[in-house]
mmCIF file of C-alpha atoms in Angstrom:
data_model
loop_
_atom_site.group_PDB
_atom_site.id
_atom_site.type_symbol
_atom_site.label_atom_id
_atom_site.label_comp_id
_atom_site.label_asym_id
_atom_site.label_seq_id
_atom_site.Cartn_x
_atom_site.Cartn_y
_atom_site.Cartn_z
ATOM 1 C CA MET G 1 112.277 97.996 81.286
ATOM 2 C CA GLY G 2 111.073 100.300 78.407
ATOM 3 C CA ASN G 3 109.162 103.345 79.060
ATOM 4 C CA THR G 4 105.525 103.332 79.149
ATOM 5 C CA LYS G 5 102.534 105.897 78.477
ATOM 6 C CA PHE G 6 103.277 107.430 81.811
ATOM 7 C CA HIS G 7 107.066 107.862 80.747
ATOM 8 C CA GLY G 8 107.296 112.167 80.936
ATOM 9 C CA LYS G 9 103.524 112.269 83.088
ATOM 10 C CA ALA G 10 105.515 111.077 86.519
ATOM 11 C CA GLN G 11 105.161 114.826 88.140
ATOM 12 C CA ALA G 12 102.324 115.240 86.799
ATOM 13 C CA TYR G 13 100.914 111.984 88.644
ATOM 14 C CA ASP G 14 102.673 112.319 91.633
ATOM 15 C CA ALA G 15 101.005 115.334 91.726
ATOM 16 C CA GLY G 16 97.396 115.500 90.290
ATOM 17 C CA ARG G 17 96.194 111.591 91.149
ATOM 18 C CA PRO G 18 93.475 111.330 94.725
ATOM 19 C CA ASP G 19 95.522 109.741 97.131
ATOM 20 C CA TYR G 20 94.100 106.572 98.669
ATOM 21 C CA PRO G 21 92.170 107.037 101.937
ATOM 22 C CA ALA G 22 93.247 106.003 105.458
ATOM 23 C CA VAL G 23 90.296 103.745 106.002
ATOM 24 C CA ALA G 24 91.262 101.796 103.025
ATOM 25 C CA ILE G 25 94.647 101.277 103.993
ATOM 26 C CA ARG G 26 93.290 100.080 107.281
ATOM 27 C CA TYR G 27 90.936 97.787 105.846
ATOM 28 C CA ILE G 28 93.883 95.875 103.937
ATOM 29 C CA ASP G 29 95.749 95.593 107.652
ATOM 30 C CA GLU G 30 93.323 93.779 108.264
ATOM 31 C CA LEU G 31 92.949 91.714 105.455
ATOM 32 C CA ILE G 32 96.115 90.774 105.503
ATOM 33 C CA ARG G 33 96.376 89.646 109.563
ATOM 34 C CA GLN G 34 92.785 88.078 109.907
ATOM 35 C CA GLU G 35 92.887 86.108 106.940
ATOM 36 C CA PRO G 36 92.368 82.891 109.188
ATOM 37 C CA ALA G 37 94.792 79.986 108.855
ATOM 38 C CA ALA G 38 96.306 81.817 105.611
ATOM 39 C CA ILE G 39 99.227 84.042 106.126
ATOM 40 C CA ASP G 40 101.999 83.903 108.803
ATOM 41 C CA ASP G 41 102.380 87.478 109.641
ATOM 42 C CA SER G 42 105.795 86.516 111.207
ATOM 43 C CA GLU G 43 107.342 86.812 107.436
ATOM 44 C CA THR G 44 104.309 88.500 105.448
ATOM 45 C CA THR G 45 105.224 89.747 102.538
ATOM 46 C CA ILE G 46 103.967 92.468 100.274
ATOM 47 C CA ALA G 47 104.455 92.854 96.548
ATOM 48 C CA ASP G 48 102.608 96.246 94.990
ATOM 49 C CA ILE G 49 103.325 96.144 91.589
ATOM 50 C CA GLY G 50 102.886 98.606 89.338
ATOM 51 C CA ALA G 51 103.061 100.800 92.385
ATOM 52 C CA GLY G 52 104.123 103.979 90.675
ATOM 53 C CA THR G 53 105.531 106.846 92.567
ATOM 54 C CA GLY G 54 104.192 104.975 95.336
ATOM 55 C CA LYS G 55 100.820 106.072 95.808
ATOM 56 C CA LEU G 56 99.885 102.813 98.447
ATOM 57 C CA THR G 57 103.365 101.691 98.561
ATOM 58 C CA VAL G 58 103.791 104.554 101.006
ATOM 59 C CA PRO G 59 101.516 104.127 103.986
ATOM 60 C CA LEU G 60 101.367 99.743 102.922
ATOM 61 C CA ALA G 61 105.108 100.826 104.126
ATOM 62 C CA SER G 62 103.382 102.425 107.391
ATOM 63 C CA LEU G 63 101.609 98.492 108.338
ATOM 64 C CA GLY G 64 105.725 97.467 109.154
ATOM 65 C CA LEU G 65 105.279 94.744 106.898
ATOM 66 C CA PRO G 66 108.206 93.734 103.725
ATOM 67 C CA VAL G 67 107.307 95.279 100.794
ATOM 68 C CA TYR G 68 108.746 95.041 97.171
ATOM 69 C CA ALA G 69 107.339 97.822 95.365
ATOM 70 C CA VAL G 70 107.622 97.606 91.299
ATOM 71 C CA GLU G 71 107.544 99.249 88.671
ATOM 72 C CA PRO G 72 108.773 99.110 84.957
ATOM 73 C CA ASP G 73 108.637 103.011 83.678
ATOM 74 C CA ALA G 74 111.886 104.621 85.168
ATOM 75 C CA ASP G 75 109.910 108.306 85.932
ATOM 76 C CA MET G 76 107.568 106.818 87.466
ATOM 77 C CA ARG G 77 110.741 104.560 89.822
ATOM 78 C CA ALA G 78 112.238 107.899 90.076
ATOM 79 C CA GLU G 79 109.361 109.542 92.547
ATOM 80 C CA LEU G 80 108.992 106.114 93.419
ATOM 81 C CA ILE G 81 112.070 106.178 95.040
ATOM 82 C CA GLY G 82 112.570 110.081 95.833
ATOM 83 C CA HIS G 83 109.011 108.879 98.848
ATOM 84 C CA THR G 84 110.531 105.510 99.944
ATOM 85 C CA ARG G 85 114.748 106.078 100.031
ATOM 86 C CA ARG G 86 113.447 106.703 103.731
ATOM 87 C CA LEU G 87 111.455 103.591 104.535
ATOM 88 C CA ASP G 88 113.622 100.686 105.652
ATOM 89 C CA ASN G 89 111.040 98.385 104.972
ATOM 90 C CA VAL G 90 110.806 99.228 101.393
ATOM 91 C CA THR G 91 112.547 97.283 98.311
ATOM 92 C CA VAL G 92 111.831 98.582 94.741
ATOM 93 C CA VAL G 93 112.334 97.020 91.984
ATOM 94 C CA SER G 94 112.674 97.039 88.107
ATOM 95 C CA GLY G 95 109.946 95.029 86.864
ATOM 96 C CA THR G 96 106.474 94.067 85.176
ATOM 97 C CA ALA G 97 103.092 92.513 85.936
ATOM 98 C CA ALA G 98 104.565 89.752 84.341
ATOM 99 C CA HIS G 99 108.059 89.770 84.714
ATOM 100 C CA THR G 100 108.659 90.970 88.666
ATOM 101 C CA ALA G 101 112.347 90.175 89.252
ATOM 102 C CA LEU G 102 111.183 88.984 92.456
ATOM 103 C CA PRO G 103 112.173 85.705 94.386
ATOM 104 C CA VAL G 104 110.511 82.912 94.101
ATOM 105 C CA HIS G 105 107.991 82.225 96.005
ATOM 106 C CA GLY G 106 108.982 84.864 98.354
ATOM 107 C CA VAL G 107 105.432 86.736 98.370
ATOM 108 C CA ASP G 108 102.206 87.008 100.988
ATOM 109 C CA VAL G 109 100.464 89.851 99.581
ATOM 110 C CA VAL G 110 99.838 90.969 95.923
ATOM 111 C CA THR G 111 98.548 94.609 96.187
ATOM 112 C CA VAL G 112 98.085 96.375 92.613
ATOM 113 C CA ALA G 113 96.812 100.251 93.133
ATOM 114 C CA GLN G 114 95.259 101.842 89.592
ATOM 115 C CA ALA G 115 97.129 99.888 87.727
ATOM 116 C CA MET G 116 95.810 95.655 87.011
ATOM 117 C CA HIS G 117 93.876 97.342 83.501
ATOM 118 C CA TRP G 118 97.558 97.113 81.835
ATOM 119 C CA PHE G 119 97.889 93.172 82.754
ATOM 120 C CA ASN G 120 97.851 90.462 80.320
ATOM 121 C CA PRO G 121 95.508 88.106 83.413
ATOM 122 C CA ASP G 122 97.212 84.748 81.983
ATOM 123 C CA ASP G 123 100.589 85.835 82.266
ATOM 124 C CA PHE G 124 100.488 87.712 86.270
ATOM 125 C CA ALA G 125 98.679 84.478 87.143
ATOM 126 C CA VAL G 126 101.975 82.560 86.397
ATOM 127 C CA GLU G 127 104.028 85.079 88.041
ATOM 128 C CA CYS G 128 102.458 85.646 90.875
ATOM 129 C CA ARG G 129 102.320 81.774 90.694
ATOM 130 C CA ARG G 130 105.589 82.326 91.056
ATOM 131 C CA ILE G 131 106.259 84.358 93.077
ATOM 132 C CA ALA G 132 103.546 83.338 95.554
ATOM 133 C CA ARG G 133 104.488 81.595 99.083
ATOM 134 C CA ASP G 134 102.646 77.684 99.932
ATOM 135 C CA GLY G 135 100.895 78.299 96.060
ATOM 136 C CA ARG G 136 98.408 81.016 98.078
ATOM 137 C CA TYR G 137 99.079 84.826 97.486
ATOM 138 C CA LEU G 138 95.960 87.499 99.544
ATOM 139 C CA LEU G 139 95.096 89.496 95.976
ATOM 140 C CA ILE G 140 94.357 92.822 96.802
ATOM 141 C CA SER G 141 93.047 95.417 93.373
ATOM 142 C CA LEU G 142 92.035 99.270 94.193
ATOM 143 C CA TYR G 143 91.189 101.884 92.073
ATOM 144 C CA ASN G 144 90.514 105.306 92.889
ATOM 145 C CA VAL G 145 87.109 105.790 90.831
ATOM 146 C CA THR G 146 86.199 109.382 89.515
ATOM 147 C CA SER G 147 83.378 110.761 87.719
ATOM 148 C CA PHE G 148 85.052 112.438 85.447
ATOM 149 C CA ASP G 149 89.389 111.844 83.917
ATOM 150 C CA SER G 150 90.355 112.842 80.336
ATOM 151 C CA ALA G 151 89.643 109.862 78.820
ATOM 152 C CA MET G 152 85.982 111.857 78.760
ATOM 153 C CA ARG G 153 87.110 114.335 75.930
ATOM 154 C CA ARG G 154 85.467 112.487 73.373
ATOM 155 C CA GLU G 155 82.733 111.148 76.195
ATOM 156 C CA ARG G 156 81.359 107.338 76.146
ATOM 157 C CA ARG G 157 78.000 106.934 77.575
ATOM 158 C CA ASP G 158 76.534 102.988 77.931
ATOM 159 C CA GLU G 159 72.866 101.943 76.145
ATOM 160 C CA CYS G 160 71.113 103.985 79.715
ATOM 161 C CA GLY G 161 73.075 107.266 78.407
ATOM 162 C CA ASP G 162 75.226 107.502 81.366
ATOM 163 C CA VAL G 163 78.779 108.439 81.271
ATOM 164 C CA ILE G 164 81.077 105.732 81.654
ATOM 165 C CA THR G 165 84.424 107.076 83.120
ATOM 166 C CA GLY G 166 87.606 105.099 82.488
ATOM 167 C CA SER G 167 88.489 104.006 86.526
ATOM 168 C CA ILE G 168 84.965 102.401 86.824
ATOM 169 C CA GLN G 169 85.981 100.224 83.818
ATOM 170 C CA HIS G 170 88.670 99.592 84.100
ATOM 171 C CA PHE G 171 88.031 98.003 88.237
ATOM 172 C CA SER G 172 84.504 96.490 86.501
ATOM 173 C CA ASP G 173 86.616 94.549 84.009
ATOM 174 C CA THR G 174 89.705 93.833 86.453
ATOM 175 C CA LYS G 175 87.609 92.847 89.105
ATOM 176 C CA SER G 176 85.945 89.621 85.754
ATOM 177 C CA LEU G 177 89.119 89.089 84.442
ATOM 178 C CA PHE G 178 92.025 88.805 87.400
ATOM 179 C CA PHE G 179 88.791 86.880 90.872
ATOM 180 C CA ARG G 180 87.352 84.306 90.931
ATOM 181 C CA ASN G 181 84.962 85.848 93.900
ATOM 182 C CA PRO G 182 86.486 88.340 95.343
ATOM 183 C CA THR G 183 85.043 90.719 98.281
ATOM 184 C CA VAL G 184 84.199 94.269 97.597
ATOM 185 C CA ARG G 185 83.992 97.060 98.957
ATOM 186 C CA ALA G 186 84.195 100.892 98.693
ATOM 187 C CA PHE G 187 85.228 103.826 100.349
ATOM 188 C CA PRO G 188 84.376 107.069 100.277
ATOM 189 C CA ASN G 189 87.515 109.269 99.121
ATOM 190 C CA PRO G 190 86.323 113.131 97.965
ATOM 191 C CA MET G 191 88.518 114.798 96.385
ATOM 192 C CA HIS G 192 89.153 119.171 95.911
ATOM 193 C CA TYR G 193 90.999 120.456 93.264
ATOM 194 C CA THR G 194 92.667 123.581 92.854
ATOM 195 C CA LYS G 195 92.744 124.616 88.848
ATOM 196 C CA GLU G 196 96.070 123.872 89.349
ATOM 197 C CA SER G 197 96.252 120.675 91.203
ATOM 198 C CA TRP G 198 93.015 120.204 88.509
ATOM 199 C CA LEU G 199 95.093 120.360 85.434
ATOM 200 C CA ALA G 200 98.115 117.519 87.357
ATOM 201 C CA TYR G 201 94.933 115.027 87.374
ATOM 202 C CA MET G 202 94.008 115.629 83.290
ATOM 203 C CA ASP G 203 97.930 115.184 82.575
ATOM 204 C CA SER G 204 98.546 112.718 84.700
ATOM 205 C CA HIS G 205 96.350 109.964 82.289
ATOM 206 C CA SER G 206 97.856 107.299 79.882
ATOM 207 C CA HIS G 207 96.178 109.082 76.865
ATOM 208 C CA SER G 208 96.622 113.100 77.962
ATOM 209 C CA PRO G 209 98.679 114.402 75.350
ATOM 210 C CA LEU G 210 102.586 115.980 77.280
ATOM 211 C CA PRO G 211 103.025 119.744 76.627
ATOM 212 C CA ASP G 212 104.928 119.014 74.063
ATOM 213 C CA ASP G 213 102.337 117.475 71.969
ATOM 214 C CA PRO G 214 101.034 119.688 69.002
ATOM 215 C CA ASP G 215 97.305 118.447 70.475
ATOM 216 C CA TYR G 216 98.654 120.022 73.528
ATOM 217 C CA ASP G 217 96.920 123.737 73.685
ATOM 218 C CA ALA G 218 93.911 122.390 72.569
ATOM 219 C CA TYR G 219 93.520 120.140 75.044
ATOM 220 C CA ARG G 220 94.398 122.680 77.974
ATOM 221 C CA VAL G 221 91.603 125.181 76.450
ATOM 222 C CA TRP G 222 89.498 121.884 76.817
ATOM 223 C CA VAL G 223 90.391 120.502 80.556
ATOM 224 C CA ASP G 224 90.382 125.291 81.749
ATOM 225 C CA GLU G 225 87.228 125.053 80.260
ATOM 226 C CA MET G 226 86.098 121.868 82.379
ATOM 227 C CA PHE G 227 87.581 123.028 85.782
ATOM 228 C CA ASP G 228 85.947 126.741 85.054
ATOM 229 C CA GLN G 229 82.510 124.861 84.718
ATOM 230 C CA ARG G 230 82.156 122.591 87.765
ATOM 231 C CA ALA G 231 84.065 124.612 90.099
ATOM 232 C CA VAL G 232 82.829 126.376 92.477
ATOM 233 C CA ASN G 233 85.256 129.297 94.448
ATOM 234 C CA GLY G 234 87.977 128.373 92.973
ATOM 235 C CA VAL G 235 87.964 124.302 94.271
ATOM 236 C CA LEU G 236 86.055 121.420 91.543
ATOM 237 C CA ILE G 237 85.035 118.644 94.795
ATOM 238 C CA ASP G 238 84.646 114.591 92.864
ATOM 239 C CA ASP G 239 82.865 112.702 94.580
ATOM 240 C CA THR G 240 85.545 109.719 93.972
ATOM 241 C CA ILE G 241 85.055 106.290 96.170
ATOM 242 C CA CYS G 242 87.966 103.743 96.488
ATOM 243 C CA MET G 243 86.920 100.886 95.462
ATOM 244 C CA VAL G 244 88.216 97.769 96.707
ATOM 245 C CA ALA G 245 88.655 94.196 95.960
ATOM 246 C CA SER G 246 90.181 91.144 97.616
ATOM 247 C CA GLU G 247 90.569 86.996 97.253
ATOM 248 C CA LEU G 248 92.819 84.272 98.911
ATOM 249 C CA ILE G 249 94.326 82.826 95.890
ATOM 250 C CA ARG G 250 95.407 79.512 95.836
ATOM 251 C CA CYS G 251 97.125 78.361 92.923
ATOM 252 C CA GLU G 252 96.466 75.310 90.765
ATOM 253 C CA VAL G 253 98.855 72.838 90.362
#
């Protein structure tokens, strides 16, 4: 697989990006196990596509079901392997949303965390149809929606003058493009950043410069200023919300 825009950022991503709240994982467990007459618990298999460093893969593994963790970027996949090597029910796969390299008709649940906006909707749908068991799959998308990320270096505002953050826009867009009639839930996931973890969070974005980029020093000044302006007693609190969209997709013949 070729490198992605996250190449060289895996450690920052692992250290800085929010985890997913336990209540959201319990909700996903309920979705999987309570889908009426749709999924047989005895054989339920999850494909976590665009798994990154395993932020969602690891808690999914705790559900006790087989999990394929599909990730294209070598750096991210190395972190993913490190976090899952002792999890017998996780198989790490080098693949993309359009070409997962997963077996035909072997998947019941497709999860995508903080990544669906990178996918081509048509290609992803074709691949999901290929890997789906019995012509159906439970599609679950998660986004940790934050109030600020490095995309806001040049602030964008909507028609009301409010700042548009990347994560909420990504969730809104993908909900429209990838789902037909999704169920949407929101779970509080407040984050408490130290200056170190704030820098890791800001460095983890696809559009953030790498430390060897000529723009990095100026970027770092801006990141530090943002922390100093918002932090109280050395801690920056962000009222992050974990958004979850889900739907049982029946493949068209």
